[in-house]
Coordinates of C-alpha atoms (C1' of nucleotides) in Angstrom, one line a residue:
Chain U
M194 CA -0.2 -0.1 0.1
D195 CA 2.7 2.4 -0.7
E196 CA 0.9 4.0 -3.5
Q197 CA -1.4 5.6 -1.0
P198 CA 1.3 8.1 0.3
R199 CA 2.4 8.7 -3.2
L200 CA -1.2 9.4 -4.3
M201 CA -1.5 11.8 -1.5
H202 CA 1.6 13.5 -2.5
S203 CA 0.6 13.8 -5.9
H204 CA -2.5 15.3 -5.0
T205 CA -0.6 18.2 -3.6
G206 CA -1.8 21.4 -5.3
V207 CA -4.3 19.7 -7.4
G208 CA -7.6 21.6 -7.4
M209 CA -10.8 20.6 -8.2
A210 CA -11.9 24.1 -9.2
G211 CA -14.4 24.2 -12.1
H212 CA -15.7 20.9 -11.5
P213 CA -19.4 21.0 -11.3
G214 CA -21.3 18.9 -8.7
L215 CA -18.5 19.1 -6.1
P216 CA -19.0 20.6 -2.7
Q217 CA -17.7 24.1 -2.5
H218 CA -15.3 23.1 0.5
M219 CA -13.7 20.7 -1.8
Q220 CA -13.1 23.2 -4.5
E221 CA -11.7 25.4 -2.0
G222 CA -10.0 22.9 0.1
T223 CA -8.0 21.7 -2.8
G224 CA -5.9 24.9 -2.9
G225 CA -4.9 24.5 0.9
T226 CA -1.3 23.4 1.7
D227 CA -1.9 21.4 5.0
G228 CA -1.8 17.7 5.0
D229 CA -5.1 17.5 7.0
G230 CA -6.8 19.3 4.1
R231 CA -5.5 16.9 1.6
K232 CA -6.7 13.9 3.5
Q233 CA -9.9 15.6 4.0
D234 CA -10.4 16.0 0.2
I235 CA -9.7 12.3 -0.5
G236 CA -11.9 11.3 2.4
D237 CA -14.5 13.4 0.7
I238 CA -14.0 11.8 -2.6
L239 CA -14.2 8.3 -1.2
Q240 CA -17.3 9.2 0.7
Q241 CA -18.9 10.6 -2.5
I242 CA -18.1 7.4 -4.3
M243 CA -19.6 5.3 -1.4
T244 CA -22.7 7.3 -1.4
I245 CA -23.1 7.8 -5.0
T246 CA -25.6 5.0 -5.2
D247 CA -27.8 6.5 -2.7
Q248 CA -28.3 9.7 -4.7
S249 CA -31.0 10.5 -7.5
L250 CA -29.8 9.5 -10.8
D251 CA -29.4 13.0 -12.0
E252 CA -27.5 14.1 -9.1
A253 CA -25.3 10.8 -9.4
Q254 CA -24.7 11.5 -13.0
A255 CA -23.5 14.8 -12.3
R256 CA -21.4 13.6 -9.5
K257 CA -20.0 10.7 -11.3
H258 CA -19.1 13.1 -14.2
A259 CA -17.3 15.3 -11.8
L260 CA -15.4 12.4 -10.3
N261 CA -14.6 11.1 -13.7
C262 CA -13.1 14.3 -14.9
H263 CA -11.4 14.6 -11.6
R264 CA -7.4 14.4 -12.3
M265 CA -6.9 12.3 -9.3
K266 CA -9.4 9.8 -10.4
P267 CA -7.0 7.6 -12.4
A268 CA -4.7 7.3 -9.6
L269 CA -7.0 6.7 -7.0
F270 CA -8.9 4.2 -9.1
N271 CA -5.7 2.2 -9.4
V272 CA -5.1 2.1 -5.9
L273 CA -8.6 1.0 -5.1
C274 CA -8.2 -1.6 -7.8
E275 CA -5.3 -3.1 -6.2
I276 CA -6.6 -3.0 -2.7
K277 CA -9.6 -4.9 -4.0
E278 CA -7.3 -7.2 -6.0
K279 CA -5.4 -8.1 -2.9
T280 CA -8.3 -8.7 -0.8
V281 CA -11.5 -10.3 -2.0
L282 CA -10.3 -11.4 -5.5
S283 CA -7.2 -13.0 -4.5
I284 CA -9.2 -15.6 -2.7
R285 CA -11.3 -16.3 -5.8
G286 CA -8.0 -16.4 -7.7
A287 CA -7.0 -19.6 -6.3
Q288 CA -10.0 -21.2 -7.4
E289 CA -9.8 -20.3 -11.0
E290 CA -7.4 -22.8 -12.3
E291 CA -9.7 -25.8 -12.7
P292 CA -8.7 -29.0 -14.3
P293 CA -11.2 -30.0 -17.0
D294 CA -14.3 -31.7 -15.5
P295 CA -14.3 -35.4 -16.1
Q296 CA -18.1 -35.7 -16.0
L297 CA -18.1 -33.0 -18.9
M298 CA -15.4 -35.0 -20.6
R299 CA -17.5 -38.1 -20.4
L300 CA -20.5 -36.3 -21.9
D301 CA -18.5 -35.0 -24.5
N302 CA -17.0 -38.2 -25.5
M303 CA -20.4 -39.8 -25.3
L304 CA -22.1 -37.3 -27.6
L305 CA -19.2 -37.4 -30.0
A306 CA -19.5 -41.2 -30.1
E307 CA -23.3 -41.3 -30.6
G308 CA -22.8 -38.7 -33.4
V309 CA -24.9 -36.0 -31.5
S310 CA -21.9 -33.6 -31.2
G311 CA -19.1 -33.2 -33.9
P312 CA -19.7 -33.6 -37.4
E313 CA -22.8 -35.1 -38.7
K314 CA -22.1 -38.6 -40.3
G315 CA -25.0 -40.8 -39.6
G316 CA -24.1 -40.9 -36.0
G317 CA -25.0 -44.0 -34.0
S318 CA -25.5 -45.9 -37.1
A319 CA -23.2 -48.5 -35.6
A320 CA -25.0 -48.9 -32.6
A321 CA -28.3 -49.3 -34.5
A322 CA -26.7 -51.7 -36.6
A323 CA -25.5 -53.5 -33.8
A324 CA -28.9 -53.5 -32.1
A325 CA -30.4 -54.6 -35.1
A326 CA -28.3 -57.6 -35.4
A327 CA -28.7 -58.4 -31.8
S328 CA -32.4 -58.2 -31.9
G329 CA -32.3 -60.6 -34.8
G330 CA -35.5 -59.5 -36.4
A331 CA -36.3 -59.5 -40.0
G332 CA -34.3 -57.4 -42.4
A333 CA -37.0 -55.3 -43.7
D334 CA -38.0 -54.5 -40.2
N335 CA -34.7 -53.9 -38.8
S336 CA -34.0 -51.5 -41.8
A337 CA -37.3 -49.5 -40.8
E338 CA -36.4 -49.2 -37.2
H339 CA -32.7 -48.7 -38.0
S340 CA -34.0 -45.6 -39.9
D341 CA -36.2 -44.7 -37.1
Y342 CA -33.5 -44.9 -34.7
R343 CA -31.4 -42.4 -37.0
A344 CA -34.6 -40.3 -37.4
K345 CA -34.9 -39.8 -33.6
L346 CA -31.2 -39.5 -32.9
S347 CA -31.1 -37.0 -35.5
Q348 CA -33.9 -35.1 -33.8
I349 CA -32.0 -35.1 -30.7
R350 CA -29.0 -33.8 -32.5
Q351 CA -30.8 -30.9 -33.9
I352 CA -32.4 -30.0 -30.4
Y353 CA -29.0 -30.3 -29.0
H354 CA -27.3 -28.1 -31.4
T355 CA -30.3 -25.6 -31.3
E356 CA -30.0 -25.4 -27.6
L357 CA -26.4 -25.1 -27.6
E358 CA -26.6 -22.3 -30.0
K359 CA -29.2 -20.6 -27.9
Y360 CA -26.8 -21.1 -24.8
E361 CA -23.9 -19.6 -26.6
Q362 CA -25.8 -16.7 -27.9
A363 CA -27.2 -16.0 -24.5
C364 CA -23.8 -16.4 -23.0
N365 CA -22.3 -14.0 -25.4
E366 CA -25.0 -11.6 -25.0
F367 CA -24.7 -11.7 -21.3
T368 CA -21.1 -11.5 -21.3
T369 CA -21.1 -8.3 -23.5
H370 CA -23.8 -7.0 -21.3
V371 CA -21.9 -7.5 -18.2
M372 CA -18.6 -6.3 -19.6
N373 CA -20.1 -3.1 -20.8
L374 CA -21.8 -2.5 -17.6
L375 CA -18.6 -3.1 -15.5
R376 CA -16.7 -0.9 -18.0
E377 CA -19.2 1.8 -17.5
Q378 CA -19.2 1.2 -13.6
S379 CA -15.4 1.1 -13.6
R380 CA -15.7 4.9 -14.4
T381 CA -16.9 5.3 -10.8
R382 CA -15.9 2.0 -9.1
P383 CA -12.7 0.3 -8.8
I384 CA -13.0 -2.4 -11.3
S385 CA -9.9 -3.4 -13.3
P386 CA -9.9 -5.1 -16.6
K387 CA -8.6 -8.0 -14.8
E388 CA -11.4 -8.0 -12.7
I389 CA -13.8 -7.8 -15.8
E390 CA -12.0 -10.7 -17.3
R391 CA -12.7 -12.7 -14.1
M392 CA -16.1 -11.8 -14.2
V393 CA -16.4 -13.0 -17.9
S394 CA -15.0 -16.3 -17.0
I395 CA -17.3 -16.7 -14.0
I396 CA -20.1 -16.1 -16.6
H397 CA -18.6 -18.6 -18.7
R398 CA -18.3 -21.1 -16.0
K399 CA -22.0 -20.5 -15.1
F400 CA -23.1 -21.2 -18.8
S401 CA -20.9 -24.1 -19.1
A402 CA -22.7 -25.5 -16.1
I403 CA -26.1 -25.0 -17.9
Q404 CA -24.4 -26.4 -21.0
M405 CA -23.4 -29.5 -19.1
Q406 CA -26.9 -29.9 -18.1
L407 CA -27.8 -29.8 -21.7
K408 CA -25.6 -32.5 -22.5
Q409 CA -26.4 -34.7 -19.6
S410 CA -30.1 -34.3 -20.7
T411 CA -29.0 -35.0 -24.4
C412 CA -27.0 -38.1 -23.2
E413 CA -30.0 -39.3 -21.3
A414 CA -32.3 -39.1 -24.2
V415 CA -29.6 -41.0 -26.3
M416 CA -29.7 -43.6 -23.8
I417 CA -33.2 -44.0 -23.5
L418 CA -33.6 -43.9 -27.3
R419 CA -30.9 -46.6 -27.5
S420 CA -32.2 -48.8 -24.8
R421 CA -35.5 -48.7 -26.3
F422 CA -34.1 -49.6 -29.7
L423 CA -32.0 -52.2 -28.3
D424 CA -34.6 -53.8 -26.0
A425 CA -36.4 -56.1 -28.2
R426 CA -39.4 -56.5 -25.8
R427 CA -40.5 -53.1 -26.5
K428 CA -40.5 -54.0 -30.2
R429 CA -42.2 -57.2 -29.9
R430 CA -44.3 -57.9 -32.9
N431 CA -46.7 -60.7 -33.1
F432 CA -45.7 -63.3 -35.9
N433 CA -47.8 -63.2 -38.9
K434 CA -50.7 -65.6 -39.4
Q435 CA -48.8 -67.8 -41.7
A436 CA -45.6 -68.1 -39.4
T437 CA -48.1 -69.2 -36.4
E438 CA -49.7 -71.6 -38.6
I439 CA -46.5 -73.1 -39.9
L440 CA -45.2 -73.5 -36.2
N441 CA -48.6 -74.8 -34.9
E442 CA -48.5 -77.3 -37.7
Y443 CA -45.1 -78.4 -36.8
F444 CA -46.0 -78.5 -33.1
Y445 CA -49.3 -80.4 -33.3
S446 CA -48.0 -82.6 -35.9
H447 CA -45.0 -83.5 -33.6
L448 CA -47.1 -83.3 -30.4
S449 CA -45.6 -86.4 -29.2
N450 CA -42.2 -84.8 -29.3
P451 CA -42.5 -81.0 -30.0
Y452 CA -38.9 -80.8 -29.9
P453 CA -37.4 -79.5 -33.2
S454 CA -34.0 -80.2 -34.1
E455 CA -31.7 -77.5 -35.0
E456 CA -32.2 -78.5 -38.7
A457 CA -35.9 -78.2 -38.2
K458 CA -35.6 -74.9 -36.2
E459 CA -33.6 -73.5 -39.2
E460 CA -36.2 -74.7 -41.7
L461 CA -39.1 -73.3 -39.6
A462 CA -37.2 -70.0 -39.0
K463 CA -36.6 -69.9 -42.7
K464 CA -40.2 -70.6 -43.6
C465 CA -41.6 -68.2 -41.0
A466 CA -39.0 -65.6 -41.7
I467 CA -38.2 -65.4 -38.1
T468 CA -35.0 -66.2 -36.4
V469 CA -33.9 -69.5 -34.9
A470 CA -34.0 -68.4 -31.4
Q471 CA -37.6 -67.0 -32.1
V472 CA -38.3 -70.5 -33.0
S473 CA -36.9 -71.8 -30.1
N474 CA -38.8 -69.3 -28.0
W475 CA -41.9 -70.1 -29.7
F476 CA -41.7 -73.8 -28.9
G477 CA -40.7 -73.0 -25.5
N478 CA -43.6 -71.0 -24.7
K479 CA -46.0 -73.3 -26.7
R480 CA -44.9 -76.4 -24.8
I481 CA -45.1 -74.9 -21.4
R482 CA -48.5 -73.2 -22.4
Y483 CA -50.1 -76.2 -24.0
K484 CA -49.0 -78.3 -21.0
K485 CA -50.5 -75.9 -18.5
N486 CA -53.8 -75.7 -20.2
I487 CA -54.4 -78.5 -22.6
G488 CA -58.0 -77.9 -22.7
K489 CA -57.6 -74.5 -24.1
F490 CA -55.6 -75.8 -26.9
Q491 CA -57.8 -78.8 -27.6
E492 CA -59.9 -76.8 -30.2
E493 CA -56.6 -75.7 -31.8
A494 CA -55.1 -79.1 -31.7
N495 CA -58.4 -80.6 -33.4
M496 CA -58.3 -77.9 -36.1
Y497 CA -54.7 -78.8 -37.0
A498 CA -55.3 -82.3 -36.7
A499 CA -58.2 -82.2 -39.1
R500 CA -56.3 -79.9 -41.4
T501 CA -53.5 -82.6 -41.4
A502 CA -55.7 -85.2 -42.2
V503 CA -57.4 -83.4 -45.1
N504 CA -54.0 -82.8 -46.3
A505 CA -53.1 -86.3 -46.0
A506 CA -56.2 -87.4 -47.8
N507 CA -55.5 -84.9 -50.6
A508 CA -52.0 -86.1 -50.9
S509 CA -53.0 -89.7 -51.0
S510 CA -55.8 -89.1 -53.4
H511 CA -53.4 -87.4 -55.7
G512 CA -51.1 -90.5 -55.5
S513 CA -48.6 -88.8 -53.3
Q514 CA -46.9 -90.9 -50.8
A515 CA -47.0 -90.1 -47.1
N516 CA -43.4 -89.2 -46.9
S517 CA -43.2 -87.2 -50.1
P518 CA -42.6 -83.3 -49.6
S519 CA -46.2 -82.8 -49.6
T520 CA -46.9 -85.1 -46.5
P521 CA -49.7 -85.3 -44.5
N522 CA -48.0 -83.3 -41.8
S523 CA -48.0 -80.3 -44.4
A524 CA -51.0 -78.1 -44.4
G525 CA -51.8 -76.7 -47.9
S526 CA -49.1 -74.4 -48.8
A527 CA -48.2 -73.3 -45.2
G528 CA -45.9 -75.9 -44.6
S529 CA -44.2 -79.0 -45.7
F530 CA -42.9 -81.0 -42.9
N531 CA -42.3 -84.7 -43.1
M532 CA -44.4 -86.9 -40.9
S533 CA -41.5 -88.0 -38.9
N534 CA -43.1 -89.3 -35.7
S535 CA -45.5 -92.0 -35.4
G536 CA -47.1 -90.6 -32.6
D537 CA -47.9 -87.4 -34.4
L538 CA -49.0 -89.1 -37.2
F539 CA -51.3 -91.3 -35.0
M540 CA -52.9 -88.1 -33.6
S541 CA -53.4 -87.1 -37.1
V542 CA -55.1 -90.2 -38.0
Q543 CA -57.0 -90.4 -35.0
S544 CA -58.9 -87.6 -36.4
L545 CA -59.2 -89.6 -39.6
N546 CA -60.2 -92.9 -38.2
G547 CA -62.1 -91.8 -35.2
D548 CA -65.7 -91.0 -35.1
S549 CA -65.1 -87.2 -34.8
Y550 CA -63.7 -86.9 -37.9
Q551 CA -65.6 -89.1 -40.9
G552 CA -66.0 -86.7 -43.4
A553 CA -62.5 -86.7 -44.7
Q554 CA -61.7 -88.8 -47.8
V555 CA -59.1 -91.2 -46.6
G556 CA -57.0 -92.8 -49.3
A557 CA -56.3 -96.4 -49.1
N558 CA -52.6 -96.0 -48.6
V559 CA -53.1 -93.7 -45.8
Q560 CA -55.4 -96.1 -44.2
S561 CA -52.7 -98.7 -44.5
Q562 CA -50.4 -96.5 -43.1
V563 CA -52.7 -96.0 -40.1
D564 CA -52.9 -99.6 -39.5
T565 CA -49.1 -100.1 -39.7
L566 CA -48.5 -96.9 -37.6
R567 CA -51.1 -98.0 -35.0
H568 CA -49.1 -101.3 -34.9
V569 CA -45.8 -99.4 -34.3
I570 CA -47.4 -97.2 -31.7
S571 CA -49.0 -100.0 -29.7
Q572 CA -45.7 -101.5 -29.6
T573 CA -44.0 -98.4 -28.3
G574 CA -46.7 -97.9 -25.8
G575 CA -47.3 -94.5 -26.9
Y576 CA -51.2 -94.4 -27.0
S577 CA -54.2 -96.6 -26.4
E578 CA -56.4 -97.2 -29.2
G579 CA -59.5 -96.3 -27.4
L580 CA -60.5 -92.7 -28.1
T581 CA -63.7 -91.2 -27.7
A582 CA -65.2 -89.0 -30.1
N583 CA -64.4 -85.9 -28.2
Q584 CA -61.0 -86.9 -27.6
M585 CA -60.1 -86.4 -31.1
Y586 CA -57.0 -84.7 -30.1
S587 CA -56.0 -85.8 -26.6
P588 CA -52.8 -85.0 -24.8
Q589 CA -51.6 -88.4 -24.6
G590 CA -48.2 -87.0 -25.5
I591 CA -47.7 -85.6 -22.0
N592 CA -46.7 -88.1 -19.4
A593 CA -47.8 -88.2 -15.7
N594 CA -44.6 -86.5 -14.8
G595 CA -45.4 -83.4 -17.1
G596 CA -43.1 -84.5 -19.8
W597 CA -43.7 -85.5 -23.4
Q598 CA -44.3 -89.2 -23.6
D599 CA -41.9 -91.4 -25.5
A600 CA -40.2 -88.4 -26.6
P601 CA -36.9 -89.1 -28.2
T602 CA -34.0 -86.7 -27.9
P603 CA -35.0 -83.5 -29.6
S604 CA -32.3 -83.9 -32.3
S605 CA -33.9 -87.1 -33.5
V606 CA -36.7 -85.4 -34.5
T607 CA -37.0 -85.3 -38.4
S608 CA -35.8 -82.1 -39.9
P609 CA -38.0 -80.4 -42.5
T610 CA -35.0 -79.9 -44.5
E611 CA -34.7 -83.6 -44.9
G612 CA -35.9 -84.9 -48.3
P613 CA -38.5 -87.3 -48.7
G614 CA -38.4 -90.5 -46.9
S615 CA -36.2 -89.4 -44.2
V616 CA -38.0 -90.6 -41.3
H617 CA -36.0 -90.3 -38.3
S618 CA -38.4 -90.8 -35.6
D619 CA -37.4 -92.8 -32.5
T620 CA -40.9 -94.3 -32.2
S621 CA -41.0 -95.1 -35.9
N622 CA -37.8 -96.7 -35.7
Chain A
dT94 C1' -59.8 -49.3 -20.2
dT95 C1' -59.3 -53.8 -19.4
dG96 C1' -58.5 -58.6 -20.0
dT97 C1' -56.2 -62.0 -22.7
dA98 C1' -52.5 -63.4 -26.0
dT99 C1' -48.0 -63.9 -27.0
dG100 C1' -43.0 -63.1 -27.8
dA101 C1' -38.9 -62.3 -25.1
dT102 C1' -36.2 -62.7 -21.0
dT103 C1' -34.4 -64.5 -16.7
dC104 C1' -33.3 -67.9 -13.6
dG105 C1' -32.5 -72.5 -11.8
dC106 C1' -32.0 -77.3 -13.1
dC107 C1' -29.8 -81.2 -15.4
Chain E
dG85 C1' -26.5 -75.6 -23.8
dG86 C1' -31.2 -76.8 -23.7
dC87 C1' -35.2 -76.9 -21.2
dG88 C1' -39.1 -75.7 -17.7
dA89 C1' -41.0 -72.3 -15.1
dA90 C1' -42.1 -67.7 -14.0
dT91 C1' -42.3 -63.3 -15.3
dC92 C1' -42.1 -59.1 -18.1
dA93 C1' -43.7 -56.2 -21.6
dT94 C1' -46.2 -55.4 -25.7
dA95 C1' -50.1 -56.4 -28.9
dC96 C1' -54.6 -56.7 -29.6
dA97 C1' -59.6 -57.3 -29.0
dA98 C1' -63.8 -56.6 -26.6

DNA sequence: TTGTATGATTCGCC
DNA sequence: GGCGAATCATACAA
């Protein structure tokens, strides 16, 4: 604080005469030669500075102008700035040098990786593609959802950039405003350029915090979008009718052993335009639900049995063999599964041979197969011959333990991919 | 809006 | 690893 005396000495002989708005005693007192008078002058000036905000606008303006024009003002201003610098601001200064926020860095990295920030280059498409591959859905469906994902991501990106632009604009406007204000105030208050810079950086930090919130919200939106896209449950679609019929056909025609082999699954997946995993899911669900509520599925089972029987009859009437590509197991154009399991065929032929289904035109060769297969089945102990009319499609396949009776290992089930005559049923063997 | 159907997921068992 | 069982989450019809 060695400037203070210097300032005071430099003040010696300095007058304020001619400056409007200053008290008369100041104007007079400045011409004095004693130190007490000079101190009194400076004290008065400081007092005016301190009380300037209490004055009316016009009065304050006039005083401000007088003070600004005072020849001592620059020196006094510097002194006050330094005092201020060395007290309050020195504390703040220690906090200025901050390392880059790791949280902000993470957000930036993520936004960059997702293609929200940075140059637009179909951001997130890799994620979308990966998700599409993981979901294993049909190609066209994936493509549609992929574009949907990109569209939504693009929307997020647009909102992000718009908001970011707004924040930046607001930040610049506010900074300019504050700088102007401080510069203006620096004419009457001890505000150094350094302090203005510091204030600007404080403003920038505040706006950075807001930006971080924006980035965080954007990241959350992207995560939600991604999770929705990746979560297959959310985009569950029922299989189309044809696919369901193919699967049901296979299931009911292999009811004694509804465990398709890998090859069969692949073939079913191909026919139904779904994945092997979906086929597995479907059979898993079907088995458990059928077993849980057989009565409920009775009608459905009858329907498929009847359909199978009709197909068998048609096939035989057209001179086709039971193990030809157009087997009795196939229902019209929907499927073409080989009748691979004697138990399955038996269930089908129950409908042919039983009281409940007498309208079907059963070919002679089919009837002979029925007899043969009945014999085979009776040997395997799979089913009894006594079926009532309303037991057209009975759940004999399920044993007392809840498992499927005389079910061979799943891999022994004939694959639909196999050619005619490739009967691999354990029971039929 | 509600109940049911259905595809997918998870967990434990073998 | 495949399966059964339970459960979740969505689609869909009434």
